[in-house]
Amino acid sequence: MVKIGWSLLHLASATISLSSATIHISSHRHIQTSNIASAPIIDLGYAQYQGVYDSVNNVTSYLGVRYAAPPIGDLRWRAPQSPANNSSAGVQQANTQPNPCPQASTGDASTNPLEGQSSLTRRADAPGTGPEDCLFLNVYFPGDTIPTKPFPTLVWIHGGGYISGGADTFEGSDLLREANNEIVAVIIQYRLGLFGFLPGSEVKANGTLNAGLFDQDFALRWVQSHISQFGGDPTKVTIWGQSAGAGSVLQHIVAQDGQTSPQLFRGAITSSTFLPSQYLYNDTIPELLYSEVVAQTNCSSADDSLTCLRSVNETLLETINTNLNVEGFFGTFLFVPVVDGTFITQRPTEALKQGKVNGKALLAVTNTNEGILFVNQTNPITNVSLYAGTLFPKFGPTQDNETAEIYASLGTPLEQDDAIMAESIFICPSFYLLSAFPNSSWKGQFAIPPATHGEDLDYYFPSSGTPGFNNTQFLAAFSGAFLSFVVSQDPNDKIAPTITPFWDMYSNGSTVMVFNQTVDDLPDIHVDTADASQLERCSFWNSVGALTGQ
Ligand SMILES: *[C@@H]1O[C@H](CO)[C@@H](O)[C@H](O)[C@H]1NC(C)=O
Ligand SMILES: *[C@@H]1O[C@H](CO)[C@@H](O)[C@H](O)[C@H]1NC(C)=O
Ligand SMILES: *[C@@H]1O[C@H](CO)[C@@H](O)[C@H](O)[C@H]1NC(C)=O
Ligand SMILES: *[C@@H]1O[C@H](CO)[C@@H](O)[C@H](O)[C@H]1NC(C)=O
Ligand SMILES: *[C@@H]1O[C@H](CO)[C@@H](O)[C@H](O)[C@H]1NC(C)=O
Ligand SMILES: *[C@@H]1O[C@H](CO)[C@@H](O)[C@H](O)[C@H]1NC(C)=O
Ligand SMILES: *[C@@H]1O[C@H](CO)[C@@H](O)[C@H](O)[C@H]1NC(C)=O
Ligand SMILES: *[C@@H]1O[C@H](CO)[C@@H](O)[C@H](O)[C@H]1NC(C)=O
Ligand SMILES: *[C@@H]1O[C@H](CO)[C@@H](O)[C@H](O)[C@H]1NC(C)=O
Ligand SMILES: *[C@@H]1O[C@H](CO)[C@@H](O)[C@H](O)[C@H]1NC(C)=O
Ligand SMILES: *[C@@H]1O[C@H](CO)[C@@H](O)[C@H](O)[C@H]1NC(C)=O
Ligand SMILES: *[C@@H]1O[C@H](CO)[C@@H](O)[C@H](O)[C@H]1NC(C)=O
């Protein structure tokens, strides 16, 4: 009886949606829907989900599909586990965006607390953002019936500095349209901030370091097991992320020394790779972060601090997550991946140098001005040597000075800071990735002014934002390159004709495809080569990787 009542409730809401033509699927967006009841029911073995057919976009979506058990209580800071069998609960309506994992915000301090110049003191309590139970994903396939021809599968990993973001701001149907409806798309969530990236030797001893990366890995394994039920081809998976999502792609490329089994993806796309300092899990900085969390939860006197932390009220931990992250140096993020010794065995740049990679092909795009958002533009550190040392606390006077010397000719001190941030953390890591895929990687540059970090996102997801340059030819060319790569692993093998000229591989003359706009508002897409002086600066950053933690 309960079950019938519940179904009727959904029929009622479907009727309402038909009459009003839209329903709310989250606080962020609406979609047009027709007959909800007609979308296929998919039985995952542990749960059954019915999707929603969107007749305007001719796409069926499954929103908020659970892929792991709630990572709460004793599962905090442990590898994700399979969901409990919920089949007896009947069919679940996958029509609601999942809540994002608990969020925090970027550091905004003028000094770096990890350097010993200041301390991680507690600020006014920020509210918790919950819920911790957030390991869900969304699946999208073209049409209203499960595709019979298995389509290449695209998995999108959201960004947000490993401390923020969620699936609900990325409209999967945009990706399907850009791919001429020839793909299945999956958008995943993963634990963030101290929930996903609590470091330290205690976590190593009785938990899982980099839990957020394990969540992503688990979601990719879910794709291997289940995507064929949605019409996706598990042998043709491409993983794509932006910012920390691209940083995550980098992590999966170097995971398990490039020997991940089974192989979870063939193609990788990075948009503005974010590679912050990634220290060994028991380095002084990760241990400092762990002990701060312990201190702020009053777990210091517990015999077993980690077990104590596992029983701390979720809301309190969320508050501490927010408080601590905002204490970081301006534009930096505190809870990020570490070298854990098993999943990530060494500094990522070392693995890339050794060519120990998962995946067969790579498309890497960076924006011209990646650094600006992460440097305080109104109150910058104008002593560039001091800026370098503040950004990388393990630098000594020699590296501070060397950095300042190398950047001295690049404009004002503020512009030099911008370039240091852009190149060390976003642009150079993208070049290291490209070099790890000789004869199978392509480099793009998004250059439309202001070409700051994140400006490219609206071009992949135009219904989530408004592209600054709303030009049909440009949009088709730019997004078409990515989706062609997803379908056939080569941006030249176009799913539809575009104005983009032949795009040679990066290994052929350091080729870069520049995506720009002329002053007369015309698309300007042309072949260029990587800036040799920038590559020289990248060699410097590569040489100091042991100190930057990259
Ligand atoms: C879940 O339980 C149902 C019965 O409710 C059973 O048919 C199914 O095989 C179980 N699934 C798994 C994965 O054990
Ligand atoms: C590991 O943590 C669990 C609680 O999550 C605790 O019960 C157990 O005693 C711990 N084991 C060790 C060896 O510390
Ligand atoms: C099991 O299904 C019920 C009803 O469909 C749903 O409310 C509940 O959240 C599910 N439980 C889990 C752990 O997914
Ligand atoms: C919807 O998509 C399916 C699968 O791609 C296609 O067969 C069908 O013709 C499309 N329908 C409309 C109305 O475009
Ligand atoms: C940190 O961990 C590494 C590898 O597990 C170990 O060799 C090293 O001794 C540890 N360092 C400290 C200070 O405990
Ligand atoms: C920790 O202990 C101090 C001193 O007893 C107390 O003032 C504070 O409220 C406690 N904090 C938490 C999070 O329990
Ligand atoms: C956690 O703390 C919040 C705020 O203090 C409180 O409302 C909530 O009931 C607590 N939750 C649990 C599970 O104790
Ligand atoms: C830059 O720093 C100043 C002074 O520390 C601060 O007031 C301002 O909020 C910072 N700018 C931003 C964008 O946070
Ligand atoms: C700039 O900062 C460095 C520390 O990196 C310091 O040694 C030097 O004195 C500072 N220069 C000026 C002009 O303040
Ligand atoms: C680097 O150090 C040398 C020697 O101390 C000094 O002359 C030079 O000005 C420094 N360069 C920068 C950019 O601070
Ligand atoms: C973008 O251009 C398309 C086609 O020219 C138009 O339909 C759409 O309204 C434009 N969007 C915005 C936000 O200007
Ligand atoms: C992009 O085009 C603008 C003119 O619209 C130009 O000012 C800018 O330098 C170009 N960027 C690059 C990286 O070529």
CSV table of C-alpha atoms in Angstrom, one decimal, residues 245-459:
chain,number,residue,atom,x,y,z
A,245,GLY,CA,38.7,17.8,-12.4
A,246,ALA,CA,41.5,18.0,-14.9
A,247,GLY,CA,44.0,17.6,-12.0
A,248,SER,CA,42.0,14.4,-11.2
A,249,VAL,CA,42.3,13.2,-14.7
A,250,LEU,CA,46.1,13.7,-14.3
A,251,GLN,CA,45.9,11.6,-11.1
A,252,HIS,CA,44.1,8.7,-12.8
A,253,ILE,CA,46.7,8.9,-15.6
A,254,VAL,CA,49.6,8.3,-13.1
A,255,ALA,CA,47.6,6.1,-10.7
A,256,GLN,CA,49.1,2.7,-9.8
A,257,ASP,CA,52.2,3.5,-11.8
A,258,GLY,CA,50.1,3.5,-15.0
A,259,GLN,CA,49.1,-0.1,-14.5
A,260,THR,CA,45.5,0.2,-13.4
A,261,SER,CA,43.6,-3.0,-14.1
A,262,PRO,CA,41.3,-3.2,-15.8
A,263,GLN,CA,42.1,-0.1,-17.8
A,264,LEU,CA,39.3,2.3,-16.9
A,265,PHE,CA,39.6,4.8,-19.8
A,266,ARG,CA,41.2,5.0,-23.2
A,267,GLY,CA,41.2,8.8,-23.7
A,268,ALA,CA,41.8,11.7,-21.3
A,269,ILE,CA,41.0,15.4,-21.7
A,270,THR,CA,42.3,18.1,-19.4
A,271,SER,CA,40.9,21.6,-19.4
A,272,SER,CA,43.2,23.8,-17.3
A,273,THR,CA,44.9,21.1,-15.3
A,274,PHE,CA,45.2,22.1,-11.6
A,275,LEU,CA,48.3,20.6,-10.0
A,276,PRO,CA,48.8,22.1,-6.5
A,277,SER,CA,51.6,21.0,-4.2
A,278,GLN,CA,51.1,17.3,-3.6
A,279,TYR,CA,53.2,16.3,-0.6
A,280,LEU,CA,54.1,12.9,0.7
A,281,TYR,CA,51.2,12.0,3.1
A,282,ASN,CA,53.4,12.2,6.2
A,283,ASP,CA,55.3,15.4,5.3
A,284,THR,CA,55.2,18.2,7.9
A,285,ILE,CA,52.4,20.1,6.0
A,286,PRO,CA,49.9,17.2,5.7
A,287,GLU,CA,50.6,16.3,9.4
A,288,LEU,CA,50.0,19.9,10.4
A,289,LEU,CA,46.6,19.9,8.6
A,290,TYR,CA,45.7,16.6,10.3
A,291,SER,CA,46.6,17.9,13.8
A,292,GLU,CA,44.6,21.1,13.2
A,293,VAL,CA,41.5,19.1,12.4
A,294,VAL,CA,42.1,16.9,15.5
A,295,ALA,CA,42.7,20.0,17.7
A,296,GLN,CA,39.5,21.8,16.5
A,297,THR,CA,37.4,18.8,17.2
A,298,ASN,CA,38.8,18.2,20.6
A,299,CYS,CA,40.1,14.8,19.6
A,300,SER,CA,43.6,15.6,20.7
A,301,SER,CA,43.3,13.7,24.0
A,302,ALA,CA,41.7,10.6,22.4
A,303,ASP,CA,43.7,7.4,22.4
A,304,ASP,CA,42.8,7.0,18.7
A,305,SER,CA,42.4,10.4,17.1
A,306,LEU,CA,41.1,9.1,13.8
A,307,THR,CA,38.4,7.0,15.5
A,308,CYS,CA,37.5,10.1,17.5
A,309,LEU,CA,37.2,12.1,14.2
A,310,ARG,CA,34.9,9.4,12.7
A,311,SER,CA,32.4,10.1,15.5
A,312,VAL,CA,32.5,13.9,15.2
A,313,ASN,CA,29.2,15.6,14.2
A,314,GLU,CA,29.0,16.1,10.5
A,315,THR,CA,28.0,19.8,10.8
A,316,LEU,CA,31.0,20.5,13.0
A,317,LEU,CA,33.4,18.9,10.5
A,318,GLU,CA,31.8,20.9,7.7
A,319,THR,CA,32.4,24.1,9.7
A,320,ILE,CA,36.0,23.2,10.3
A,321,ASN,CA,36.4,22.3,6.6
A,322,THR,CA,35.3,25.8,5.7
A,323,ASN,CA,37.2,27.6,8.4
A,324,LEU,CA,40.5,25.9,7.6
A,325,ASN,CA,40.4,26.2,3.9
A,326,VAL,CA,39.7,29.9,4.0
A,327,GLU,CA,42.8,30.3,6.2
A,328,GLY,CA,45.0,29.3,3.3
A,329,PHE,CA,47.2,31.6,1.3
A,330,PHE,CA,45.2,33.6,-1.3
A,331,GLY,CA,44.3,31.4,-4.2
A,332,THR,CA,45.4,28.2,-2.7
A,333,PHE,CA,43.6,25.1,-1.5
A,334,LEU,CA,44.5,23.1,1.6
A,335,PHE,CA,42.9,19.7,1.3
A,336,VAL,CA,44.2,18.3,-2.0
A,337,PRO,CA,45.7,15.0,-3.1
A,338,VAL,CA,48.9,13.7,-1.4
A,339,VAL,CA,51.4,11.0,-2.5
A,340,ASP,CA,49.9,8.1,-0.6
A,341,GLY,CA,52.4,5.4,-1.4
A,342,THR,CA,49.9,3.0,-3.0
A,343,PHE,CA,47.4,4.6,-5.4
A,344,ILE,CA,49.7,7.6,-6.1
A,345,THR,CA,53.2,6.2,-5.5
A,346,GLN,CA,55.4,9.2,-6.4
A,347,ARG,CA,55.2,12.8,-7.3
A,348,PRO,CA,53.0,13.1,-10.4
A,349,THR,CA,55.6,14.9,-12.5
A,350,GLU,CA,58.1,12.0,-11.8
A,351,ALA,CA,55.6,9.5,-13.0
A,352,LEU,CA,54.9,11.5,-16.2
A,353,LYS,CA,58.7,11.8,-16.9
A,354,GLN,CA,58.9,8.0,-16.6
A,355,GLY,CA,56.0,7.6,-19.0
A,356,LYS,CA,54.1,5.5,-16.4
A,357,VAL,CA,50.6,6.4,-17.6
A,358,ASN,CA,47.1,5.0,-18.0
A,359,GLY,CA,45.2,5.8,-21.2
A,360,LYS,CA,46.1,5.9,-24.8
A,361,ALA,CA,45.5,9.5,-26.0
A,362,LEU,CA,45.3,13.0,-24.5
A,363,LEU,CA,43.8,16.3,-25.4
A,364,ALA,CA,45.0,19.1,-23.2
A,365,VAL,CA,43.7,22.7,-23.2
A,366,THR,CA,44.9,25.6,-21.2
A,367,ASN,CA,43.6,29.2,-21.0
A,368,THR,CA,46.0,32.1,-21.7
A,369,ASN,CA,45.6,33.8,-18.3
A,370,GLU,CA,45.1,31.0,-15.8
A,371,GLY,CA,46.7,32.8,-12.9
A,372,ILE,CA,44.8,36.0,-12.5
A,373,LEU,CA,41.9,34.7,-10.4
A,374,PHE,CA,44.3,33.1,-7.9
A,375,VAL,CA,46.4,36.2,-7.2
A,376,ASN,CA,45.0,39.0,-5.1
A,377,GLN,CA,44.7,41.7,-7.8
A,378,THR,CA,44.0,44.6,-5.5
A,379,ASN,CA,46.6,43.9,-2.9
A,380,PRO,CA,49.3,41.7,-4.5
A,381,ILE,CA,52.7,40.8,-3.1
A,382,THR,CA,54.9,43.1,-5.2
A,383,ASN,CA,58.1,41.5,-4.0
A,384,VAL,CA,58.1,38.6,-6.5
A,385,SER,CA,60.7,36.7,-4.7
A,386,LEU,CA,58.5,36.8,-1.6
A,387,TYR,CA,55.5,35.8,-3.6
A,388,ALA,CA,57.3,32.7,-4.9
A,389,GLY,CA,58.3,31.7,-1.4
A,390,THR,CA,54.9,32.3,0.0
A,391,LEU,CA,53.2,30.2,-2.7
A,392,PHE,CA,55.8,27.4,-2.2
A,393,PRO,CA,56.7,27.3,1.5
A,394,LYS,CA,59.5,24.8,1.0
A,395,PHE,CA,61.4,27.2,-1.3
A,396,GLY,CA,64.5,28.7,0.3
A,397,PRO,CA,66.0,32.0,-0.6
A,398,THR,CA,67.8,30.5,-3.6
A,399,GLN,CA,64.6,29.3,-5.3
A,400,ASP,CA,62.7,32.5,-4.3
A,401,ASN,CA,65.4,34.5,-6.0
A,402,GLU,CA,65.7,32.2,-9.0
A,403,THR,CA,62.0,32.4,-9.6
A,404,ALA,CA,62.1,36.2,-9.4
A,405,GLU,CA,65.0,36.3,-11.9
A,406,ILE,CA,63.2,34.1,-14.4
A,407,TYR,CA,60.0,36.1,-14.3
A,408,ALA,CA,61.6,39.6,-14.0
A,409,SER,CA,61.1,40.5,-17.6
A,410,LEU,CA,57.4,39.5,-17.7
A,411,GLY,CA,55.7,42.8,-16.9
A,412,THR,CA,54.8,44.4,-13.6
A,413,PRO,CA,55.3,42.5,-10.3
A,414,LEU,CA,51.6,41.7,-10.3
A,415,GLU,CA,51.8,40.3,-13.9
A,416,GLN,CA,54.8,38.3,-12.8
A,417,ASP,CA,52.9,36.8,-9.8
A,418,ASP,CA,50.0,36.0,-12.2
A,419,ALA,CA,52.4,34.2,-14.6
A,420,ILE,CA,54.1,32.3,-11.7
A,421,MET,CA,50.7,31.1,-10.5
A,422,ALA,CA,49.5,30.3,-14.1
A,423,GLU,CA,52.6,28.4,-15.2
A,424,SER,CA,53.6,26.5,-12.1
A,425,ILE,CA,50.2,25.2,-11.2
A,426,PHE,CA,48.2,25.0,-14.4
A,427,ILE,CA,50.1,25.4,-17.7
A,428,CYS,CA,53.4,23.6,-17.1
A,429,PRO,CA,51.7,20.5,-15.7
A,430,SER,CA,49.6,20.4,-18.9
A,431,PHE,CA,52.9,20.3,-20.9
A,432,TYR,CA,54.3,17.5,-18.8
A,433,LEU,CA,51.2,15.5,-19.5
A,434,LEU,CA,51.5,16.2,-23.2
A,435,SER,CA,55.1,15.0,-23.2
A,436,ALA,CA,54.0,11.7,-21.5
A,437,PHE,CA,51.8,10.9,-24.5
A,438,PRO,CA,54.2,11.1,-27.5
A,439,ASN,CA,52.5,10.8,-30.8
A,440,SER,CA,49.0,10.6,-29.2
A,441,SER,CA,48.4,14.1,-27.7
A,442,TRP,CA,47.0,17.4,-28.8
A,443,LYS,CA,47.4,20.8,-27.3
A,444,GLY,CA,44.8,23.6,-27.4
A,445,GLN,CA,44.8,27.1,-26.0
A,446,PHE,CA,41.6,29.0,-25.2
A,447,ALA,CA,42.6,32.7,-25.8
A,448,ILE,CA,39.4,34.7,-26.0
A,449,PRO,CA,40.0,37.7,-23.7
A,450,PRO,CA,40.1,37.8,-20.7
A,451,ALA,CA,40.9,34.0,-21.1
A,452,THR,CA,41.0,33.6,-17.3
A,453,HIS,CA,40.6,30.3,-15.5
A,454,GLY,CA,37.1,28.8,-16.1
A,455,GLU,CA,36.1,31.0,-19.0
A,456,ASP,CA,36.1,28.0,-21.3
A,457,LEU,CA,33.4,26.1,-19.2
A,458,ASP,CA,30.5,28.1,-20.6
A,459,TYR,CA,31.5,26.9,-24.1
